[in-house]
Amino acid sequence: MRVFYSIQVSPWSELARWALEHHRVECRRAEYLPLVAEVQLRVATGKMFARVSAPTLIDGKTVLADSLDIARYAELVGHGASLFPGGPNGEVVAWNDRAMRALNAGRTLHFARIEGDQDALRELVPHFV
């Protein structure tokens, strides 16, 4: 059974989730909480000392840890209209690269803004901690 690890508020996770849903790729969804679920994801991916993050899709020995790679995988194994007109390395990839640069810039600005805000930092901690 495929397992899709994602972060609820992550645009990267949403991109991968949309591709999986569009292509009707069945998988079990697992919420990834940094630090809290890190050991679980390390064990699942076999990356005990390498960086792990979400989104990550695991299907047997296949481990994909990038939203574009997960979308390409969904394109291969799923059903429905293609998300990659012109092929999996066409114009969509150039647009994805632009989007990733914008998302990374937004993340940098977001964390710089909340860095000194104790209330905002507390909101990042899971409610059960």
Short mmCIF file of N, CA, C and O in Angstrom, two decimals:
data_model
loop_
_atom_site.label_atom_id
_atom_site.label_comp_id
_atom_site.label_asym_id
_atom_site.label_seq_id
_atom_site.Cartn_x
_atom_site.Cartn_y
_atom_site.Cartn_z
N MET A 1 0.84 -1.19 0.00
CA MET A 1 0.00 0.00 0.00
C MET A 1 0.88 1.25 0.00
O MET A 1 1.82 1.35 0.79
N ARG A 2 0.57 2.19 -0.87
CA ARG A 2 1.30 3.45 -0.92
C ARG A 2 0.97 4.29 0.32
O ARG A 2 -0.16 4.30 0.78
N VAL A 3 1.98 5.02 0.80
CA VAL A 3 1.78 5.93 1.91
C VAL A 3 2.27 7.31 1.48
O VAL A 3 3.38 7.45 0.97
N PHE A 4 1.42 8.30 1.69
CA PHE A 4 1.73 9.68 1.33
C PHE A 4 1.86 10.49 2.61
O PHE A 4 0.90 10.69 3.32
N TYR A 5 3.08 10.91 2.92
CA TYR A 5 3.35 11.75 4.09
C TYR A 5 3.25 13.21 3.64
O TYR A 5 3.89 13.61 2.67
N SER A 6 2.45 13.97 4.37
CA SER A 6 2.28 15.37 4.00
C SER A 6 2.14 16.24 5.24
O SER A 6 1.87 15.75 6.34
N ILE A 7 2.34 17.52 5.03
CA ILE A 7 2.15 18.51 6.08
C ILE A 7 0.89 19.29 5.68
O ILE A 7 0.80 19.82 4.58
N GLN A 8 -0.04 19.38 6.59
CA GLN A 8 -1.35 19.96 6.30
C GLN A 8 -1.27 21.35 5.70
O GLN A 8 -2.03 21.68 4.80
N VAL A 9 -0.41 22.20 6.18
CA VAL A 9 -0.36 23.59 5.73
C VAL A 9 0.72 23.85 4.69
O VAL A 9 1.04 24.99 4.39
N SER A 10 1.27 22.81 4.10
CA SER A 10 2.37 22.96 3.16
C SER A 10 1.88 23.03 1.72
O SER A 10 1.21 22.12 1.24
N PRO A 11 2.23 24.10 0.99
CA PRO A 11 1.85 24.15 -0.42
C PRO A 11 2.52 23.05 -1.24
O PRO A 11 1.96 22.58 -2.23
N TRP A 12 3.71 22.61 -0.83
CA TRP A 12 4.39 21.53 -1.53
C TRP A 12 3.59 20.23 -1.38
O TRP A 12 3.42 19.48 -2.33
N SER A 13 3.10 19.98 -0.18
CA SER A 13 2.27 18.80 0.06
C SER A 13 0.96 18.89 -0.73
O SER A 13 0.48 17.90 -1.27
N GLU A 14 0.38 20.08 -0.79
CA GLU A 14 -0.87 20.26 -1.53
C GLU A 14 -0.67 19.99 -3.01
O GLU A 14 -1.52 19.37 -3.65
N LEU A 15 0.42 20.45 -3.58
CA LEU A 15 0.69 20.18 -5.00
C LEU A 15 0.73 18.68 -5.27
O LEU A 15 0.12 18.19 -6.23
N ALA A 16 1.43 17.95 -4.42
CA ALA A 16 1.53 16.50 -4.60
C ALA A 16 0.17 15.84 -4.38
O ALA A 16 -0.22 14.95 -5.14
N ARG A 17 -0.54 16.27 -3.35
CA ARG A 17 -1.87 15.69 -3.07
C ARG A 17 -2.82 15.90 -4.24
O ARG A 17 -3.55 15.01 -4.63
N TRP A 18 -2.81 17.11 -4.81
CA TRP A 18 -3.68 17.40 -5.95
C TRP A 18 -3.39 16.46 -7.11
O TRP A 18 -4.30 15.94 -7.76
N ALA A 19 -2.11 16.24 -7.39
CA ALA A 19 -1.74 15.35 -8.50
C ALA A 19 -2.20 13.92 -8.22
O ALA A 19 -2.74 13.25 -9.11
N LEU A 20 -2.01 13.45 -6.99
CA LEU A 20 -2.45 12.10 -6.63
C LEU A 20 -3.96 11.97 -6.75
O LEU A 20 -4.48 10.98 -7.30
N GLU A 21 -4.69 12.96 -6.26
CA GLU A 21 -6.15 12.91 -6.34
C GLU A 21 -6.63 13.02 -7.78
O GLU A 21 -7.56 12.32 -8.18
N HIS A 22 -6.01 13.91 -8.56
CA HIS A 22 -6.39 14.08 -9.96
C HIS A 22 -6.29 12.76 -10.73
O HIS A 22 -7.16 12.43 -11.52
N HIS A 23 -5.23 12.04 -10.46
CA HIS A 23 -4.99 10.77 -11.17
C HIS A 23 -5.58 9.56 -10.43
O HIS A 23 -5.33 8.43 -10.82
N ARG A 24 -6.33 9.84 -9.36
CA ARG A 24 -7.00 8.78 -8.59
C ARG A 24 -6.03 7.69 -8.15
O ARG A 24 -6.31 6.50 -8.24
N VAL A 25 -4.88 8.13 -7.65
CA VAL A 25 -3.87 7.20 -7.12
C VAL A 25 -4.22 6.95 -5.66
O VAL A 25 -4.20 7.87 -4.84
N GLU A 26 -4.53 5.73 -5.34
CA GLU A 26 -4.89 5.38 -3.96
C GLU A 26 -3.65 5.29 -3.10
O GLU A 26 -2.65 4.70 -3.49
N CYS A 27 -3.74 5.89 -1.92
CA CYS A 27 -2.65 5.82 -0.96
C CYS A 27 -3.21 6.19 0.41
O CYS A 27 -4.22 6.88 0.53
N ARG A 28 -2.52 5.71 1.41
CA ARG A 28 -2.87 6.08 2.78
C ARG A 28 -2.16 7.38 3.08
O ARG A 28 -0.98 7.55 2.78
N ARG A 29 -2.89 8.32 3.65
CA ARG A 29 -2.29 9.62 3.96
C ARG A 29 -1.83 9.62 5.41
O ARG A 29 -2.58 9.25 6.31
N ALA A 30 -0.59 10.05 5.63
CA ALA A 30 -0.02 10.15 6.97
C ALA A 30 0.44 11.58 7.18
O ALA A 30 1.21 12.11 6.38
N GLU A 31 -0.06 12.19 8.24
CA GLU A 31 0.34 13.56 8.55
C GLU A 31 1.77 13.55 9.10
O GLU A 31 2.08 12.81 10.03
N TYR A 32 2.63 14.36 8.50
CA TYR A 32 4.00 14.47 8.96
C TYR A 32 4.13 15.71 9.83
O TYR A 32 3.82 16.82 9.40
N LEU A 33 4.54 15.52 11.05
CA LEU A 33 4.80 16.62 11.97
C LEU A 33 6.30 16.68 12.21
O LEU A 33 6.87 15.74 12.79
N PRO A 34 6.97 17.73 11.73
CA PRO A 34 8.42 17.81 11.94
C PRO A 34 8.78 17.60 13.41
O PRO A 34 8.06 18.02 14.30
N LEU A 35 9.86 16.94 13.64
CA LEU A 35 10.38 16.54 14.95
C LEU A 35 9.55 15.43 15.58
O LEU A 35 10.09 14.43 16.00
N VAL A 36 8.23 15.56 15.62
CA VAL A 36 7.38 14.57 16.26
C VAL A 36 7.36 13.26 15.48
O VAL A 36 7.49 12.17 16.05
N ALA A 37 7.22 13.33 14.16
CA ALA A 37 7.10 12.13 13.33
C ALA A 37 8.35 11.87 12.49
O ALA A 37 8.33 11.03 11.59
N GLU A 38 9.42 12.57 12.81
CA GLU A 38 10.63 12.44 12.00
C GLU A 38 11.22 11.04 12.03
O GLU A 38 11.61 10.50 11.00
N VAL A 39 11.27 10.42 13.19
CA VAL A 39 11.83 9.07 13.30
C VAL A 39 11.00 8.09 12.46
O VAL A 39 11.55 7.25 11.74
N GLN A 40 9.69 8.21 12.53
CA GLN A 40 8.80 7.35 11.74
C GLN A 40 9.10 7.48 10.25
O GLN A 40 9.19 6.48 9.54
N LEU A 41 9.25 8.71 9.76
CA LEU A 41 9.54 8.91 8.34
C LEU A 41 10.93 8.41 7.98
O LEU A 41 11.14 7.82 6.92
N ARG A 42 11.89 8.59 8.87
CA ARG A 42 13.24 8.08 8.61
C ARG A 42 13.24 6.56 8.47
O ARG A 42 13.86 6.00 7.57
N VAL A 43 12.53 5.90 9.36
CA VAL A 43 12.44 4.43 9.28
C VAL A 43 11.73 4.01 7.99
O VAL A 43 12.17 3.12 7.28
N ALA A 44 10.62 4.67 7.68
CA ALA A 44 9.84 4.31 6.49
C ALA A 44 10.62 4.50 5.21
O ALA A 44 10.49 3.71 4.27
N THR A 45 11.46 5.54 5.15
CA THR A 45 12.22 5.81 3.93
C THR A 45 13.58 5.12 3.91
O THR A 45 14.21 5.05 2.87
N GLY A 46 14.02 4.64 5.07
CA GLY A 46 15.35 4.05 5.15
C GLY A 46 16.45 5.09 5.18
O GLY A 46 17.62 4.78 4.99
N LYS A 47 16.11 6.34 5.43
CA LYS A 47 17.08 7.44 5.46
C LYS A 47 17.32 7.85 6.91
O LYS A 47 16.81 8.87 7.38
N MET A 48 18.09 7.06 7.60
CA MET A 48 18.30 7.32 9.02
C MET A 48 19.14 8.57 9.28
O MET A 48 18.97 9.22 10.30
N PHE A 49 20.03 8.92 8.36
CA PHE A 49 20.91 10.06 8.60
C PHE A 49 20.80 11.13 7.54
O PHE A 49 21.44 12.16 7.63
N ALA A 50 19.98 10.90 6.53
CA ALA A 50 19.78 11.90 5.48
C ALA A 50 18.58 12.78 5.85
O ALA A 50 17.77 12.44 6.71
N ARG A 51 18.47 13.91 5.19
CA ARG A 51 17.36 14.83 5.42
C ARG A 51 16.06 14.19 4.94
O ARG A 51 16.00 13.59 3.89
N VAL A 52 15.01 14.32 5.75
CA VAL A 52 13.68 13.87 5.35
C VAL A 52 12.70 15.02 5.54
O VAL A 52 12.91 15.90 6.38
N SER A 53 11.67 15.02 4.72
CA SER A 53 10.66 16.05 4.81
C SER A 53 9.42 15.59 4.07
O SER A 53 9.39 14.51 3.47
N ALA A 54 8.41 16.39 4.10
CA ALA A 54 7.18 16.11 3.37
C ALA A 54 7.01 17.18 2.30
O ALA A 54 7.47 18.31 2.49
N PRO A 55 6.44 16.80 1.18
CA PRO A 55 5.75 15.55 0.92
C PRO A 55 6.72 14.43 0.59
O PRO A 55 7.78 14.65 -0.01
N THR A 56 6.34 13.24 0.97
CA THR A 56 7.06 12.03 0.61
C THR A 56 6.02 10.96 0.28
O THR A 56 5.08 10.77 1.04
N LEU A 57 6.22 10.29 -0.83
CA LEU A 57 5.37 9.17 -1.22
C LEU A 57 6.22 7.92 -1.22
O LEU A 57 7.30 7.89 -1.81
N ILE A 58 5.74 6.88 -0.53
CA ILE A 58 6.45 5.60 -0.49
C ILE A 58 5.54 4.55 -1.09
O ILE A 58 4.39 4.38 -0.68
N ASP A 59 6.06 3.87 -2.10
CA ASP A 59 5.35 2.77 -2.75
C ASP A 59 6.35 1.62 -2.89
O ASP A 59 7.13 1.58 -3.84
N GLY A 60 6.34 0.74 -1.89
CA GLY A 60 7.32 -0.34 -1.89
C GLY A 60 8.71 0.23 -1.72
O GLY A 60 9.00 0.95 -0.77
N LYS A 61 9.59 -0.04 -2.68
CA LYS A 61 10.95 0.47 -2.61
C LYS A 61 11.09 1.85 -3.24
O LYS A 61 12.15 2.46 -3.18
N THR A 62 10.03 2.33 -3.86
CA THR A 62 10.05 3.66 -4.47
C THR A 62 9.77 4.71 -3.41
O THR A 62 8.74 4.66 -2.73
N VAL A 63 10.70 5.65 -3.25
CA VAL A 63 10.55 6.75 -2.30
C VAL A 63 10.73 8.05 -3.07
O VAL A 63 11.78 8.29 -3.65
N LEU A 64 9.68 8.86 -3.08
CA LEU A 64 9.71 10.14 -3.78
C LEU A 64 9.50 11.25 -2.77
O LEU A 64 8.52 11.24 -2.03
N ALA A 65 10.42 12.23 -2.74
CA ALA A 65 10.35 13.27 -1.72
C ALA A 65 10.33 14.66 -2.35
O ALA A 65 10.93 15.59 -1.83
N ASP A 66 9.63 14.80 -3.45
CA ASP A 66 9.52 16.08 -4.13
C ASP A 66 8.14 16.13 -4.79
O ASP A 66 7.72 15.14 -5.41
N SER A 67 7.45 17.24 -4.68
CA SER A 67 6.09 17.32 -5.20
C SER A 67 6.03 17.08 -6.71
O SER A 67 5.12 16.42 -7.20
N LEU A 68 7.00 17.59 -7.46
CA LEU A 68 7.01 17.36 -8.91
C LEU A 68 7.26 15.89 -9.23
O LEU A 68 6.61 15.33 -10.12
N ASP A 69 8.17 15.26 -8.51
CA ASP A 69 8.42 13.83 -8.73
C ASP A 69 7.18 13.00 -8.40
O ASP A 69 6.87 12.03 -9.09
N ILE A 70 6.46 13.39 -7.35
CA ILE A 70 5.22 12.68 -6.99
C ILE A 70 4.18 12.88 -8.07
O ILE A 70 3.48 11.94 -8.46
N ALA A 71 4.08 14.09 -8.63
CA ALA A 71 3.14 14.34 -9.73
C ALA A 71 3.50 13.52 -10.96
O ALA A 71 2.61 12.96 -11.62
N ARG A 72 4.78 13.43 -11.26
CA ARG A 72 5.21 12.60 -12.41
C ARG A 72 4.86 11.13 -12.17
O ARG A 72 4.43 10.43 -13.08
N TYR A 73 5.05 10.68 -10.95
CA TYR A 73 4.71 9.30 -10.60
C TYR A 73 3.21 9.06 -10.76
O TYR A 73 2.79 8.05 -11.30
N ALA A 74 2.40 10.00 -10.26
CA ALA A 74 0.95 9.89 -10.40
C ALA A 74 0.56 9.83 -11.86
O ALA A 74 -0.36 9.09 -12.25
N GLU A 75 1.25 10.58 -12.67
CA GLU A 75 1.01 10.58 -14.12
C GLU A 75 1.25 9.19 -14.72
O GLU A 75 0.51 8.74 -15.59
N LEU A 76 2.28 8.51 -14.21
CA LEU A 76 2.62 7.18 -14.73
C LEU A 76 1.67 6.08 -14.27
O LEU A 76 1.31 5.21 -15.04
N VAL A 77 1.28 6.12 -13.00
CA VAL A 77 0.51 5.00 -12.44
C VAL A 77 -0.99 5.27 -12.36
O VAL A 77 -1.76 4.34 -12.14
N GLY A 78 -1.38 6.54 -12.52
CA GLY A 78 -2.78 6.90 -12.32
C GLY A 78 -3.58 6.93 -13.61
O GLY A 78 -3.16 6.42 -14.65
N HIS A 79 -4.74 7.54 -13.51
CA HIS A 79 -5.69 7.62 -14.62
C HIS A 79 -6.09 9.08 -14.81
O HIS A 79 -5.88 9.91 -13.94
N GLY A 80 -6.69 9.37 -15.94
CA GLY A 80 -7.22 10.71 -16.17
C GLY A 80 -6.33 11.53 -17.07
O GLY A 80 -5.28 11.10 -17.54
N ALA A 81 -6.80 12.76 -17.29
CA ALA A 81 -6.11 13.68 -18.19
C ALA A 81 -4.70 14.00 -17.68
O ALA A 81 -4.47 14.09 -16.47
N SER A 82 -3.80 14.18 -18.61
CA SER A 82 -2.42 14.47 -18.27
C SER A 82 -2.28 15.84 -17.62
O SER A 82 -2.93 16.81 -18.00
N LEU A 83 -1.42 15.91 -16.63
CA LEU A 83 -1.06 17.18 -16.01
C LEU A 83 0.19 17.77 -16.67
O LEU A 83 0.63 18.86 -16.32
N PHE A 84 0.75 17.02 -17.62
CA PHE A 84 2.00 17.41 -18.27
C PHE A 84 1.83 17.46 -19.79
O PHE A 84 2.41 16.65 -20.50
N PRO A 85 1.05 18.42 -20.30
CA PRO A 85 0.97 18.52 -21.75
C PRO A 85 2.36 18.81 -22.31
O PRO A 85 3.08 19.63 -21.77
N GLY A 86 2.73 18.12 -23.35
CA GLY A 86 4.07 18.30 -23.89
C GLY A 86 5.08 17.37 -23.25
O GLY A 86 6.27 17.47 -23.51
N GLY A 87 4.63 16.47 -22.37
CA GLY A 87 5.53 15.51 -21.75
C GLY A 87 5.95 15.91 -20.36
O GLY A 87 5.79 17.06 -19.95
N PRO A 88 6.54 14.95 -19.61
CA PRO A 88 6.88 15.18 -18.21
C PRO A 88 8.04 16.15 -17.98
O PRO A 88 8.33 16.52 -16.86
N ASN A 89 8.71 16.58 -19.05
CA ASN A 89 9.81 17.53 -18.89
C ASN A 89 9.57 18.80 -19.70
O ASN A 89 10.49 19.54 -19.99
N GLY A 90 8.31 19.05 -20.05
CA GLY A 90 7.96 20.19 -20.89
C GLY A 90 7.82 21.49 -20.12
O GLY A 90 8.46 21.73 -19.09
N GLU A 91 6.92 22.33 -20.62
CA GLU A 91 6.73 23.67 -20.09
C GLU A 91 6.28 23.69 -18.63
O GLU A 91 6.58 24.61 -17.88
N VAL A 92 5.56 22.65 -18.21
CA VAL A 92 5.09 22.58 -16.83
C VAL A 92 6.27 22.63 -15.86
O VAL A 92 6.19 23.25 -14.80
N VAL A 93 7.37 22.01 -16.22
CA VAL A 93 8.54 21.99 -15.35
C VAL A 93 9.10 23.40 -15.16
O VAL A 93 9.46 23.78 -14.04
N ALA A 94 9.13 24.19 -16.22
CA ALA A 94 9.61 25.57 -16.10
C ALA A 94 8.70 26.37 -15.18
O ALA A 94 9.18 27.15 -14.33
N TRP A 95 7.39 26.20 -15.30
CA TRP A 95 6.45 26.89 -14.42
C TRP A 95 6.60 26.39 -12.98
O TRP A 95 6.51 27.17 -12.03
N ASN A 96 6.82 25.11 -12.82
CA ASN A 96 7.03 24.55 -11.48
C ASN A 96 8.28 25.17 -10.85
O ASN A 96 8.25 25.51 -9.65
N ASP A 97 9.34 25.31 -11.60
CA ASP A 97 10.56 25.91 -11.07
C ASP A 97 10.30 27.34 -10.58
O ASP A 97 10.77 27.73 -9.50
N ARG A 98 9.55 28.11 -11.35
CA ARG A 98 9.20 29.47 -10.94
C ARG A 98 8.38 29.45 -9.65
O ARG A 98 8.61 30.23 -8.73
N ALA A 99 7.40 28.56 -9.61
CA ALA A 99 6.55 28.45 -8.42
C ALA A 99 7.35 28.06 -7.19
O ALA A 99 7.13 28.59 -6.10
N MET A 100 8.30 27.14 -7.35
CA MET A 100 9.12 26.71 -6.21
C MET A 100 9.98 27.85 -5.69
O MET A 100 10.13 28.01 -4.47
N ARG A 101 10.52 28.67 -6.57
CA ARG A 101 11.30 29.83 -6.13
C ARG A 101 10.41 30.80 -5.34
O ARG A 101 10.81 31.32 -4.30
N ALA A 102 9.19 31.02 -5.81
CA ALA A 102 8.27 31.92 -5.11
C ALA A 102 7.87 31.32 -3.75
O ALA A 102 7.83 32.04 -2.74
N LEU A 103 7.59 30.02 -3.70
CA LEU A 103 7.21 29.39 -2.44
C LEU A 103 8.36 29.43 -1.44
O LEU A 103 8.14 29.68 -0.24
N ASN A 104 9.57 29.18 -1.90
CA ASN A 104 10.73 29.24 -1.00
C ASN A 104 10.94 30.65 -0.46
O ASN A 104 11.25 30.83 0.72
N ALA A 105 10.76 31.67 -1.32
CA ALA A 105 10.89 33.05 -0.86
C ALA A 105 9.81 33.36 0.17
O ALA A 105 10.08 33.99 1.20
N GLY A 106 8.59 32.91 -0.08
CA GLY A 106 7.49 33.13 0.86
C GLY A 106 7.74 32.47 2.20
O GLY A 106 7.47 33.06 3.25
N ARG A 107 8.29 31.24 2.17
CA ARG A 107 8.60 30.54 3.42
C ARG A 107 9.66 31.31 4.21
O ARG A 107 9.56 31.45 5.43
N THR A 108 10.67 31.81 3.52
CA THR A 108 11.73 32.58 4.19
C THR A 108 11.15 33.82 4.86
O THR A 108 11.46 34.11 6.02
N LEU A 109 10.29 34.53 4.14
CA LEU A 109 9.68 35.74 4.70
C LEU A 109 8.76 35.40 5.88
O LEU A 109 8.74 36.11 6.89
N HIS A 110 8.02 34.30 5.74
CA HIS A 110 7.11 33.88 6.81
C HIS A 110 7.87 33.59 8.10
O HIS A 110 7.51 34.11 9.16
N PHE A 111 8.91 32.79 8.02
CA PHE A 111 9.64 32.44 9.23
C PHE A 111 10.42 33.62 9.80
O PHE A 111 10.56 33.74 11.02
N ALA A 112 10.89 34.50 8.94
CA ALA A 112 11.57 35.70 9.44
C ALA A 112 10.58 36.57 10.22
O ALA A 112 10.94 37.17 11.24
N ARG A 113 9.36 36.61 9.77
CA ARG A 113 8.35 37.45 10.43
C ARG A 113 7.91 36.88 11.78
O ARG A 113 7.66 37.62 12.72
N ILE A 114 7.78 35.56 11.89
CA ILE A 114 7.28 34.98 13.14
C ILE A 114 8.38 34.66 14.14
O ILE A 114 8.09 34.29 15.27
N GLU A 115 9.62 34.82 13.72
CA GLU A 115 10.76 34.42 14.56
C GLU A 115 10.70 34.99 15.98
O GLU A 115 10.98 34.29 16.94
N GLY A 116 10.32 36.23 16.13
CA GLY A 116 10.29 36.83 17.46
C GLY A 116 8.92 36.86 18.11
O GLY A 116 8.75 37.43 19.18
N ASP A 117 7.94 36.24 17.49
CA ASP A 117 6.57 36.28 17.99
C ASP A 117 6.26 34.97 18.73
O ASP A 117 6.00 33.94 18.11
N GLN A 118 6.29 35.02 20.05
CA GLN A 118 6.09 33.82 20.86
C GLN A 118 4.73 33.16 20.62
O GLN A 118 4.62 31.94 20.60
N ASP A 119 3.68 33.97 20.43
CA ASP A 119 2.35 33.40 20.18
C ASP A 119 2.33 32.65 18.84
O ASP A 119 1.78 31.56 18.74
N ALA A 120 2.93 33.24 17.83
CA ALA A 120 2.97 32.59 16.51
C ALA A 120 3.80 31.30 16.58
O ALA A 120 3.42 30.29 15.99
N LEU A 121 4.90 31.33 17.29
CA LEU A 121 5.73 30.14 17.43
C LEU A 121 4.99 29.02 18.18
O LEU A 121 5.08 27.85 17.82
N ARG A 122 4.22 29.41 19.19
CA ARG A 122 3.43 28.43 19.94
C ARG A 122 2.39 27.74 19.05
O ARG A 122 2.10 26.58 19.20
N GLU A 123 1.83 28.50 18.11
CA GLU A 123 0.83 27.93 17.19
C GLU A 123 1.42 26.85 16.28
O GLU A 123 0.69 26.01 15.76
N LEU A 124 2.74 26.88 16.09
CA LEU A 124 3.39 25.86 15.26
C LEU A 124 3.54 24.51 15.97
O LEU A 124 3.75 23.49 15.33
N VAL A 125 3.43 24.53 17.28
CA VAL A 125 3.60 23.31 18.06
C VAL A 125 2.28 22.53 18.05
O VAL A 125 1.22 23.10 18.28
N PRO A 126 2.32 21.23 17.75
CA PRO A 126 1.09 20.43 17.77
C PRO A 126 0.36 20.55 19.11
O PRO A 126 1.00 20.65 20.17
N HIS A 127 -0.96 20.53 19.09
CA HIS A 127 -1.77 20.75 20.28
C HIS A 127 -1.51 19.74 21.39
O HIS A 127 -1.67 20.04 22.55
N PHE A 128 -1.05 18.53 21.04
CA PHE A 128 -0.86 17.49 22.06
C PHE A 128 0.48 17.58 22.77
O PHE A 128 0.75 16.84 23.69
N VAL A 129 1.35 18.51 22.32
CA VAL A 129 2.68 18.65 22.94
C VAL A 129 2.59 19.59 24.12
O VAL A 129 1.96 20.59 24.10
#
